Amino acid sequence: MASPSKSPTSQNPGKPGRLSGQPSDLLLPTHRVKMIMKSCPDVETVPQETLHLITKATELFIQYLAKEAHNKASDAAALCYDDLAMAVHTLDHLDFLRETVPQKITYAEAKQLMIECDNKFEGFL
Amino acid sequence: MKKISAKSRNKSRSECTPDCLPATILAATEEHEGGGDAATPTLQLGNVGVKVEGEGQVVGLVEAVEEVVDEPWEEITPPPDLSQGYVVDLTQQFNRIFVQSTFDSFKEKHQSCRGGSKMEGAEGDDIGASFLTSEQYMVEGHSVHSQQNDDEEKEDVPHVLREQDRFLPIANVARIMKRGIPKTGKIAKDARECVQECVSEFISFVTSEASDRCHQEKRKTINGEDILWAMNALGFENYVEPLKIYLQKFRESTKGEKQMEGSVEGSYEVDFANNMATFTADHVSQSEIVCTYGPGQVTQQFTLG
């Protein structure tokens, strides 16, 4: 059936919230993904195909992260930060996120860490 | 009156420390005399009426020393006109405007000394009027604390993004997260924001890995294979095969764009536990593609109308 390609919005009038020009199979804005990619040093050309691929991979990743956090959740009804931190610190291939999602510590623990740090460096003064 | 050359300016500032002063500073006394020539080598906080000399002439007057910096002065445009003998903070390190506020107090304090100084046309309120109406130099530089905000400034170079551009929209992220949890589940706000950051981190992570590979192979364009290789290398092997299938469909859809009704659309389910991915496209004109990939085997079912 030779028919001119229609824009996603006219193609799927029943699907609200779709940006015109946005590929209809992706839930994330590709232009924003591209901006993040371009902020990496030495990145030059990013073709559409690559952009789509990474966007799709990102969608899968979000889903995966949420699912893993849910598995670790103490309260299955609500997902909170601590569940995410637990998942990140348990799964090996999420170790690149360990600085982004540090585990929460109490003020007392933080204070103790600072004292230990000071003690460590005392010898250098 | 000569303007301070950049060299002498830089020299005088770069050598400024709380306890030492180059010979360019003429006097550091509370009662300064015009044209004084005794070089007092100490500039201290709280000093009043310190003349600044450049190239043999008085070019400015430091009304009050509030801070002594080690940073070298930087060129500012337009360069200040120092012929009036007013105070200008020539550094761009401080977000202060000395000029107006100090001039008035300067007038009051140093009325008697005016005759001996090298201020031309210094006659009572005339200075004030001419000063205020003349070119005023808003020496507005970055305050010391704004250096910490440099990361958030918008620049032409895309290395620095605004806060809202660094992350994907939280609503979209939350919508996708909900797919991974039971329908009745809720997601806390801090969890959503956290995932938002993680996602940007993920994109950067994969992109930089793929980009490194590109550079190693002396290519400028990151292609799909680079991304898949990066995913594999970073521990996301599970994604590789489903994404290969997606890539294939995308290429087919862009090729046949004029024949088919737009791009391939469908639902995508990945079961990581069993290393299975199912891709179902149900809006492709008159054809239904169901693609199932299982561990160790490729089971593809194509149904064409």
Short mmCIF file of C-alpha atoms in Angstrom, two decimals:
data_model
loop_
_atom_site.label_atom_id
_atom_site.label_comp_id
_atom_site.label_asym_id
_atom_site.label_seq_id
_atom_site.Cartn_x
_atom_site.Cartn_y
_atom_site.Cartn_z
CA MET A 1 0.00 0.00 0.00
CA ALA A 2 1.75 3.05 -1.18
CA SER A 3 0.64 5.88 0.98
CA PRO A 4 2.54 8.91 2.07
CA SER A 5 3.88 8.66 5.55
CA LYS A 6 1.81 10.56 7.99
CA SER A 7 2.98 12.36 11.08
CA PRO A 8 2.68 10.38 14.25
CA THR A 9 0.00 12.62 15.64
CA SER A 10 -2.32 12.17 12.71
CA GLN A 11 -1.50 8.52 12.57
CA ASN A 12 -2.49 7.92 16.13
CA PRO A 13 -5.11 10.48 16.95
CA GLY A 14 -6.17 8.47 19.93
CA LYS A 15 -2.84 8.79 21.66
CA PRO A 16 -2.57 12.03 23.51
CA GLY A 17 0.59 13.78 24.53
CA ARG A 18 2.62 12.77 21.53
CA LEU A 19 4.97 15.43 20.27
CA SER A 20 4.74 16.07 16.58
CA GLY A 21 7.84 14.85 14.86
CA GLN A 22 8.55 12.46 17.71
CA PRO A 23 8.83 8.86 16.57
CA SER A 24 5.72 7.11 17.69
CA ASP A 25 7.46 4.13 19.18
CA LEU A 26 9.54 6.03 21.69
CA LEU A 27 8.42 7.46 24.99
CA LEU A 28 11.38 9.72 25.57
CA PRO A 29 12.26 12.91 23.69
CA THR A 30 15.13 12.17 21.32
CA HIS A 31 16.30 15.78 21.19
CA ARG A 32 16.94 15.78 24.93
CA VAL A 33 18.78 12.46 24.69
CA LYS A 34 20.87 13.96 21.93
CA MET A 35 21.74 16.96 24.11
CA ILE A 36 22.92 14.68 26.88
CA MET A 37 24.97 12.67 24.41
CA LYS A 38 26.53 15.80 22.97
CA SER A 39 27.56 16.97 26.41
CA CYS A 40 30.02 14.08 26.51
CA PRO A 41 33.45 15.10 25.33
CA ASP A 42 34.61 14.04 21.88
CA VAL A 43 31.17 13.10 20.64
CA GLU A 44 30.76 14.34 17.12
CA THR A 45 28.09 12.96 14.87
CA VAL A 46 25.09 11.11 16.20
CA PRO A 47 22.87 9.75 13.43
CA GLN A 48 19.17 9.21 13.89
CA GLU A 49 19.55 5.47 14.02
CA THR A 50 21.98 5.64 16.94
CA LEU A 51 19.82 8.16 18.71
CA HIS A 52 16.80 5.90 18.44
CA LEU A 53 18.78 2.95 19.64
CA ILE A 54 20.07 4.70 22.71
CA THR A 55 16.66 6.11 23.49
CA LYS A 56 15.16 2.65 23.31
CA ALA A 57 17.95 1.27 25.46
CA THR A 58 17.29 4.02 27.98
CA GLU A 59 13.62 3.12 28.14
CA LEU A 60 14.50 -0.47 28.81
CA PHE A 61 16.96 0.62 31.45
CA ILE A 62 14.41 2.73 33.30
CA GLN A 63 12.02 -0.17 33.36
CA TYR A 64 14.73 -2.49 34.56
CA LEU A 65 15.86 -0.15 37.30
CA ALA A 66 12.34 0.29 38.58
CA LYS A 67 11.75 -3.42 38.56
CA GLU A 68 14.95 -4.22 40.43
CA ALA A 69 14.26 -1.53 43.00
CA HIS A 70 10.78 -2.89 43.47
CA ASN A 71 12.25 -6.33 44.13
CA LYS A 72 14.42 -4.90 46.88
CA ALA A 73 11.64 -2.80 48.31
CA SER A 74 10.62 -3.39 51.85
CA ASP A 75 7.25 -1.86 51.13
CA ALA A 76 5.92 -3.23 47.88
CA ALA A 77 3.25 -0.57 47.59
CA ALA A 78 5.62 2.40 47.23
CA LEU A 79 9.03 2.69 45.67
CA CYS A 80 11.39 5.01 47.49
CA TYR A 81 14.96 6.24 47.23
CA ASP A 82 16.35 3.65 49.61
CA ASP A 83 15.07 0.83 47.44
CA LEU A 84 16.93 2.27 44.48
CA ALA A 85 20.09 2.70 46.52
CA MET A 86 19.84 -0.88 47.66
CA ALA A 87 19.47 -2.15 44.08
CA VAL A 88 22.36 -0.01 42.84
CA HIS A 89 24.67 -1.20 45.58
CA THR A 90 23.72 -4.84 45.20
CA LEU A 91 23.92 -5.32 41.45
CA ASP A 92 27.39 -5.36 39.96
CA HIS A 93 26.69 -3.82 36.61
CA LEU A 94 25.02 -0.83 38.25
CA ASP A 95 28.20 0.21 40.00
CA PHE A 96 28.55 3.24 37.73
CA LEU A 97 25.56 4.62 39.61
CA ARG A 98 27.00 4.24 43.05
CA GLU A 99 28.04 7.86 43.24
CA THR A 100 24.80 9.08 41.76
CA VAL A 101 22.73 7.10 44.23
CA PRO A 102 24.66 7.02 47.48
CA GLN A 103 23.11 5.19 50.34
CA LYS A 104 21.68 7.43 52.97
CA ILE A 105 23.43 7.66 56.26
CA THR A 106 22.37 9.31 59.48
CA TYR A 107 23.88 12.54 60.70
CA ALA A 108 25.62 10.65 63.49
CA GLU A 109 27.28 8.32 61.00
CA ALA A 110 28.32 11.27 58.85
CA LYS A 111 29.83 13.04 61.82
CA GLN A 112 31.73 9.90 62.75
CA LEU A 113 33.08 9.63 59.19
CA MET A 114 34.30 13.20 59.34
CA ILE A 115 36.10 12.59 62.60
CA GLU A 116 37.75 9.53 61.13
CA CYS A 117 38.78 11.55 58.10
CA ASP A 118 40.32 14.25 60.24
CA ASN A 119 42.19 11.68 62.25
CA LYS A 120 43.48 10.12 59.09
CA PHE A 121 45.01 13.35 57.89
CA GLU A 122 46.33 14.55 61.17
CA GLY A 123 49.61 12.87 60.55
CA PHE A 124 50.18 14.97 57.46
CA LEU A 125 49.97 18.33 59.17
CA MET B 1 46.47 61.07 32.88
CA LYS B 2 47.83 57.81 31.76
CA LYS B 3 45.85 54.75 32.34
CA ILE B 4 47.40 51.94 34.15
CA SER B 5 48.82 49.55 31.66
CA ALA B 6 47.77 46.01 32.02
CA LYS B 7 51.26 45.02 32.86
CA SER B 8 51.70 47.33 35.78
CA ARG B 9 48.19 46.63 36.92
CA ASN B 10 48.73 42.95 36.87
CA LYS B 11 52.05 43.35 38.48
CA SER B 12 50.72 45.40 41.30
CA ARG B 13 47.85 43.08 41.97
CA SER B 14 49.64 39.86 41.52
CA GLU B 15 52.21 40.90 44.01
CA CYS B 16 49.70 42.05 46.51
CA THR B 17 49.62 40.09 49.63
CA PRO B 18 48.39 41.21 52.99
CA ASP B 19 51.89 42.02 54.13
CA CYS B 20 53.69 43.28 51.11
CA LEU B 21 53.17 45.87 48.48
CA PRO B 22 55.10 46.78 45.42
CA ALA B 23 56.46 50.22 45.00
CA THR B 24 53.50 51.22 42.92
CA ILE B 25 51.54 52.01 46.03
CA LEU B 26 52.56 55.44 47.17
CA ALA B 27 50.99 56.05 50.50
CA ALA B 28 49.02 54.09 52.96
CA THR B 29 48.07 56.62 55.50
CA GLU B 30 44.82 57.96 56.71
CA GLU B 31 45.76 61.49 55.92
CA HIS B 32 47.21 61.33 52.54
CA GLU B 33 48.99 64.22 50.98
CA GLY B 34 48.61 64.88 47.38
CA GLY B 35 51.52 63.73 45.35
CA GLY B 36 53.19 62.08 48.29
CA ASP B 37 56.23 60.20 47.30
CA ALA B 38 57.15 58.12 50.29
CA ALA B 39 56.74 54.53 49.37
CA THR B 40 55.25 52.75 52.29
CA PRO B 41 55.57 49.12 51.58
CA THR B 42 52.61 47.91 53.50
CA LEU B 43 49.03 47.71 52.36
CA GLN B 44 46.79 46.63 55.12
CA LEU B 45 43.15 45.96 55.51
CA GLY B 46 41.42 49.06 56.70
CA ASN B 47 43.91 51.46 55.19
CA VAL B 48 42.32 54.56 53.88
CA GLY B 49 43.48 56.88 51.17
CA VAL B 50 46.04 54.71 49.48
CA LYS B 51 47.18 56.07 46.19
CA VAL B 52 47.90 53.74 43.38
CA GLU B 53 50.59 54.59 40.97
CA GLY B 54 51.20 53.29 37.55
CA GLU B 55 53.96 54.32 35.23
CA GLY B 56 55.11 57.08 37.47
CA GLN B 57 51.80 58.79 38.02
CA VAL B 58 48.97 58.54 40.43
CA VAL B 59 46.21 56.85 38.60
CA GLY B 60 43.83 55.94 41.29
CA LEU B 61 42.99 56.10 44.88
CA VAL B 62 42.01 53.24 47.02
CA GLU B 63 39.60 54.79 49.40
CA ALA B 64 39.46 51.90 51.76
CA VAL B 65 41.20 48.62 51.60
CA GLU B 66 38.52 46.09 52.22
CA GLU B 67 40.21 43.15 50.73
CA VAL B 68 43.56 42.34 49.27
CA VAL B 69 43.60 39.75 46.57
CA ASP B 70 46.22 37.67 44.98
CA GLU B 71 44.42 37.32 41.71
CA PRO B 72 45.90 39.29 38.88
CA TRP B 73 43.76 41.98 37.49
CA GLU B 74 42.04 41.20 34.30
CA GLU B 75 41.34 43.41 31.42
CA ILE B 76 37.95 44.91 31.55
CA THR B 77 36.20 46.69 28.78
CA PRO B 78 35.82 49.53 28.54
CA PRO B 79 38.94 50.32 30.48
CA PRO B 80 38.15 52.74 33.27
CA ASP B 81 38.86 56.38 32.92
CA LEU B 82 40.99 57.18 35.92
CA SER B 83 41.44 60.83 35.20
CA GLN B 84 38.86 61.80 37.76
CA GLY B 85 40.73 60.14 40.51
CA TYR B 86 37.92 57.97 41.59
CA VAL B 87 38.11 54.48 42.81
CA VAL B 88 37.53 51.61 40.55
CA ASP B 89 37.79 48.00 41.48
CA LEU B 90 39.73 46.71 38.55
CA THR B 91 39.35 43.09 39.29
CA GLN B 92 36.54 41.03 38.03
CA GLN B 93 36.63 38.89 41.04
CA PHE B 94 34.27 40.99 43.06
CA ASN B 95 30.80 41.99 42.38
CA ARG B 96 31.24 45.38 43.90
CA ILE B 97 30.94 48.81 42.58
CA PHE B 98 33.33 51.04 44.40
CA VAL B 99 32.82 54.01 42.30
CA GLN B 100 29.72 55.80 43.34
CA SER B 101 29.60 55.03 46.98
CA THR B 102 33.22 55.75 47.66
CA PHE B 103 33.38 58.94 45.71
CA ASP B 104 31.01 60.82 47.94
CA SER B 105 32.81 59.85 51.07
CA PHE B 106 36.08 60.58 49.37
CA LYS B 107 34.93 64.11 48.67
CA GLU B 108 34.05 64.68 52.26
CA LYS B 109 37.21 63.27 53.69
CA HIS B 110 39.78 64.70 51.40
CA GLN B 111 38.54 68.16 50.64
CA SER B 112 41.73 69.71 51.87
CA CYS B 113 43.99 67.47 49.89
CA ARG B 114 42.39 67.96 46.62
CA GLY B 115 44.63 70.75 45.53
CA GLY B 116 47.74 68.65 45.62
CA SER B 117 46.40 65.62 43.88
CA LYS B 118 46.34 65.02 40.25
CA MET B 119 42.67 65.14 39.85
CA GLU B 120 41.76 67.43 37.07
CA GLY B 121 38.72 69.55 37.32
CA ALA B 122 38.24 68.58 40.93
CA GLU B 123 35.91 71.22 42.19
CA GLY B 124 33.37 70.34 44.77
CA ASP B 125 30.17 69.02 43.44
CA ASP B 126 31.20 69.37 39.86
CA ILE B 127 33.15 66.24 40.15
CA GLY B 128 30.18 64.47 41.48
CA ALA B 129 27.96 65.69 38.70
CA SER B 130 30.44 65.06 35.95
CA PHE B 131 31.31 61.78 37.46
CA LEU B 132 27.80 60.58 37.72
CA THR B 133 26.86 61.63 34.28
CA SER B 134 30.01 60.48 32.63
CA GLU B 135 30.74 56.97 31.68
CA GLN B 136 30.27 54.85 34.69
CA TYR B 137 31.97 51.60 34.92
CA MET B 138 29.88 48.91 36.28
CA VAL B 139 32.67 46.65 37.21
CA GLU B 140 30.60 43.64 37.61
CA GLY B 141 32.46 40.48 37.61
CA HIS B 142 31.80 37.14 39.04
CA SER B 143 31.59 37.10 42.73
CA VAL B 144 33.84 34.63 44.42
CA HIS B 145 30.95 32.36 45.09
CA SER B 146 29.71 32.31 41.56
CA GLN B 147 32.67 30.20 40.58
CA GLN B 148 30.78 27.33 42.03
CA ASN B 149 27.92 28.03 39.71
CA ASP B 150 30.03 27.85 36.61
CA ASP B 151 28.79 24.40 35.90
CA GLU B 152 25.29 25.61 35.55
CA GLU B 153 25.94 28.53 33.30
CA LYS B 154 24.66 28.18 29.84
CA GLU B 155 27.45 28.25 27.33
CA ASP B 156 27.72 27.70 23.67
CA VAL B 157 29.82 24.64 24.25
CA PRO B 158 27.39 21.82 24.98
CA HIS B 159 29.64 20.49 27.70
CA VAL B 160 27.75 22.64 30.16
CA LEU B 161 23.98 22.24 30.22
CA ARG B 162 21.29 23.88 32.19
CA GLU B 163 19.73 21.86 34.93
CA GLN B 164 16.59 21.14 32.92
CA ASP B 165 18.56 20.09 29.87
CA ARG B 166 20.71 17.62 31.70
CA PHE B 167 17.83 15.32 32.55
CA LEU B 168 14.99 13.72 30.70
CA PRO B 169 11.48 14.92 31.56
CA ILE B 170 10.43 13.43 34.86
CA ALA B 171 6.90 12.67 33.69
CA ASN B 172 8.17 10.47 30.88
CA VAL B 173 10.59 8.76 33.20
CA ALA B 174 7.88 8.07 35.77
CA ARG B 175 5.56 6.67 33.11
CA ILE B 176 8.19 4.18 32.01
CA MET B 177 9.05 3.27 35.59
CA LYS B 178 5.45 2.32 36.18
CA ARG B 179 5.75 -0.32 33.53
CA GLY B 180 8.31 -2.14 35.62
CA ILE B 181 6.24 -2.34 38.77
CA PRO B 182 2.77 -3.63 39.53
CA LYS B 183 0.00 -1.29 38.53
CA THR B 184 -1.00 -0.47 42.05
CA GLY B 185 2.51 0.57 43.04
CA LYS B 186 3.44 4.16 43.76
CA ILE B 187 6.74 5.88 43.22
CA ALA B 188 8.08 8.41 45.68
CA LYS B 189 9.17 11.77 44.38
CA ASP B 190 12.79 11.32 45.45
CA ALA B 191 12.87 7.96 43.69
CA ARG B 192 11.63 9.52 40.47
CA GLU B 193 14.21 12.28 40.64
CA CYS B 194 16.90 9.80 41.44
CA VAL B 195 16.05 7.66 38.42
CA GLN B 196 16.04 10.80 36.30
CA GLU B 197 19.66 11.39 37.28
CA CYS B 198 20.55 7.74 36.84
CA VAL B 199 19.16 7.80 33.33
CA SER B 200 21.30 10.74 32.29
CA GLU B 201 24.25 8.99 33.85
CA PHE B 202 23.42 5.86 31.87
CA ILE B 203 23.23 7.74 28.58
CA SER B 204 26.55 9.48 29.24
CA PHE B 205 28.12 6.22 30.31
CA VAL B 206 27.12 4.30 27.21
CA THR B 207 27.84 7.22 24.89
CA SER B 208 31.33 7.80 26.18
CA GLU B 209 32.16 4.11 25.88
CA ALA B 210 30.82 4.00 22.32
CA SER B 211 32.59 7.23 21.49
CA ASP B 212 35.91 5.86 22.75
CA ARG B 213 35.51 2.87 20.49
CA CYS B 214 34.78 5.15 17.58
CA HIS B 215 37.89 7.14 18.20
CA GLN B 216 39.99 4.02 18.46
CA GLU B 217 38.78 3.00 15.04
CA LYS B 218 39.29 6.54 13.74
CA ARG B 219 35.64 7.13 12.95
CA LYS B 220 33.64 10.22 13.68
CA THR B 221 30.13 8.85 13.60
CA ILE B 222 28.80 6.67 16.36
CA ASN B 223 26.77 3.96 14.76
CA GLY B 224 24.41 1.35 16.13
CA GLU B 225 27.09 -1.30 16.38
CA ASP B 226 29.18 0.94 18.63
CA ILE B 227 26.26 1.33 21.01
CA LEU B 228 25.63 -2.39 21.10
CA TRP B 229 29.29 -3.07 21.71
CA ALA B 230 29.32 -0.54 24.53
CA MET B 231 26.25 -2.10 26.13
CA ASN B 232 27.94 -5.46 26.02
CA ALA B 233 31.15 -4.13 27.49
CA LEU B 234 29.36 -2.38 30.35
CA GLY B 235 27.45 -5.39 31.54
CA PHE B 236 24.18 -4.92 29.70
CA GLU B 237 24.47 -7.96 27.45
CA ASN B 238 20.83 -8.70 28.04
CA TYR B 239 19.89 -5.68 26.01
CA VAL B 240 21.98 -6.49 22.98
CA GLU B 241 19.79 -8.94 21.17
CA PRO B 242 16.48 -7.14 21.70
CA LEU B 243 18.10 -3.91 20.57
CA LYS B 244 19.50 -5.62 17.48
CA ILE B 245 16.01 -6.60 16.54
CA TYR B 246 14.76 -3.09 17.22
CA LEU B 247 17.54 -1.66 15.08
CA GLN B 248 16.64 -3.99 12.26
CA LYS B 249 13.00 -2.96 12.40
CA PHE B 250 13.93 0.69 12.55
CA ARG B 251 16.09 0.38 9.46
CA GLU B 252 13.37 -1.42 7.61
CA SER B 253 10.80 1.14 8.60
CA THR B 254 12.91 4.09 7.55
CA LYS B 255 13.65 2.45 4.22
CA GLY B 256 10.08 1.59 3.55
CA GLU B 257 8.74 4.81 4.99
CA LYS B 258 7.05 5.79 1.82
CA GLN B 259 5.42 2.47 1.39
CA MET B 260 4.36 1.76 4.90
CA GLU B 261 2.38 3.87 7.27
CA GLY B 262 5.11 5.50 9.24
CA SER B 263 7.53 3.91 11.60
CA VAL B 264 7.19 0.63 13.32
CA GLU B 265 5.29 0.82 16.49
CA GLY B 266 4.69 -1.82 18.99
CA SER B 267 5.12 -3.04 22.46
CA TYR B 268 8.38 -4.24 23.74
CA GLU B 269 8.82 -6.60 26.59
CA VAL B 270 12.07 -7.76 27.93
CA ASP B 271 12.28 -10.52 30.46
CA PHE B 272 15.78 -10.32 31.79
CA ALA B 273 15.46 -13.27 34.08
CA ASN B 274 14.93 -15.63 31.19
CA ASN B 275 16.81 -13.54 28.67
CA MET B 276 13.75 -13.22 26.52
CA ALA B 277 12.50 -10.34 24.52
CA THR B 278 9.25 -10.00 22.69
CA PHE B 279 8.56 -7.33 20.21
CA THR B 280 5.11 -6.98 18.81
CA ALA B 281 4.29 -4.50 16.14
CA ASP B 282 0.66 -3.97 15.52
CA HIS B 283 0.39 -0.78 13.58
CA VAL B 284 2.30 -1.74 10.53
CA SER B 285 0.05 -1.67 7.55
CA GLN B 286 -1.50 -4.98 6.85
CA SER B 287 1.17 -6.99 8.49
CA GLU B 288 1.77 -8.17 11.93
CA ILE B 289 5.24 -8.93 13.06
CA VAL B 290 5.68 -10.89 16.19
CA CYS B 291 9.23 -11.39 17.12
CA THR B 292 10.30 -13.55 20.00
CA TYR B 293 13.85 -14.06 20.99
CA GLY B 294 14.80 -16.71 23.47
CA PRO B 295 18.04 -17.68 25.18
CA GLY B 296 20.41 -19.36 22.83
CA GLN B 297 17.91 -19.48 20.00
CA VAL B 298 16.25 -17.05 17.74
CA THR B 299 12.61 -17.71 17.26
CA GLN B 300 11.15 -15.21 14.90
CA GLN B 301 7.62 -15.35 13.68
CA PHE B 302 6.55 -13.15 10.91
CA THR B 303 2.98 -12.85 9.88
CA LEU B 304 2.40 -10.93 6.75
CA GLY B 305 -1.06 -10.09 5.62
#
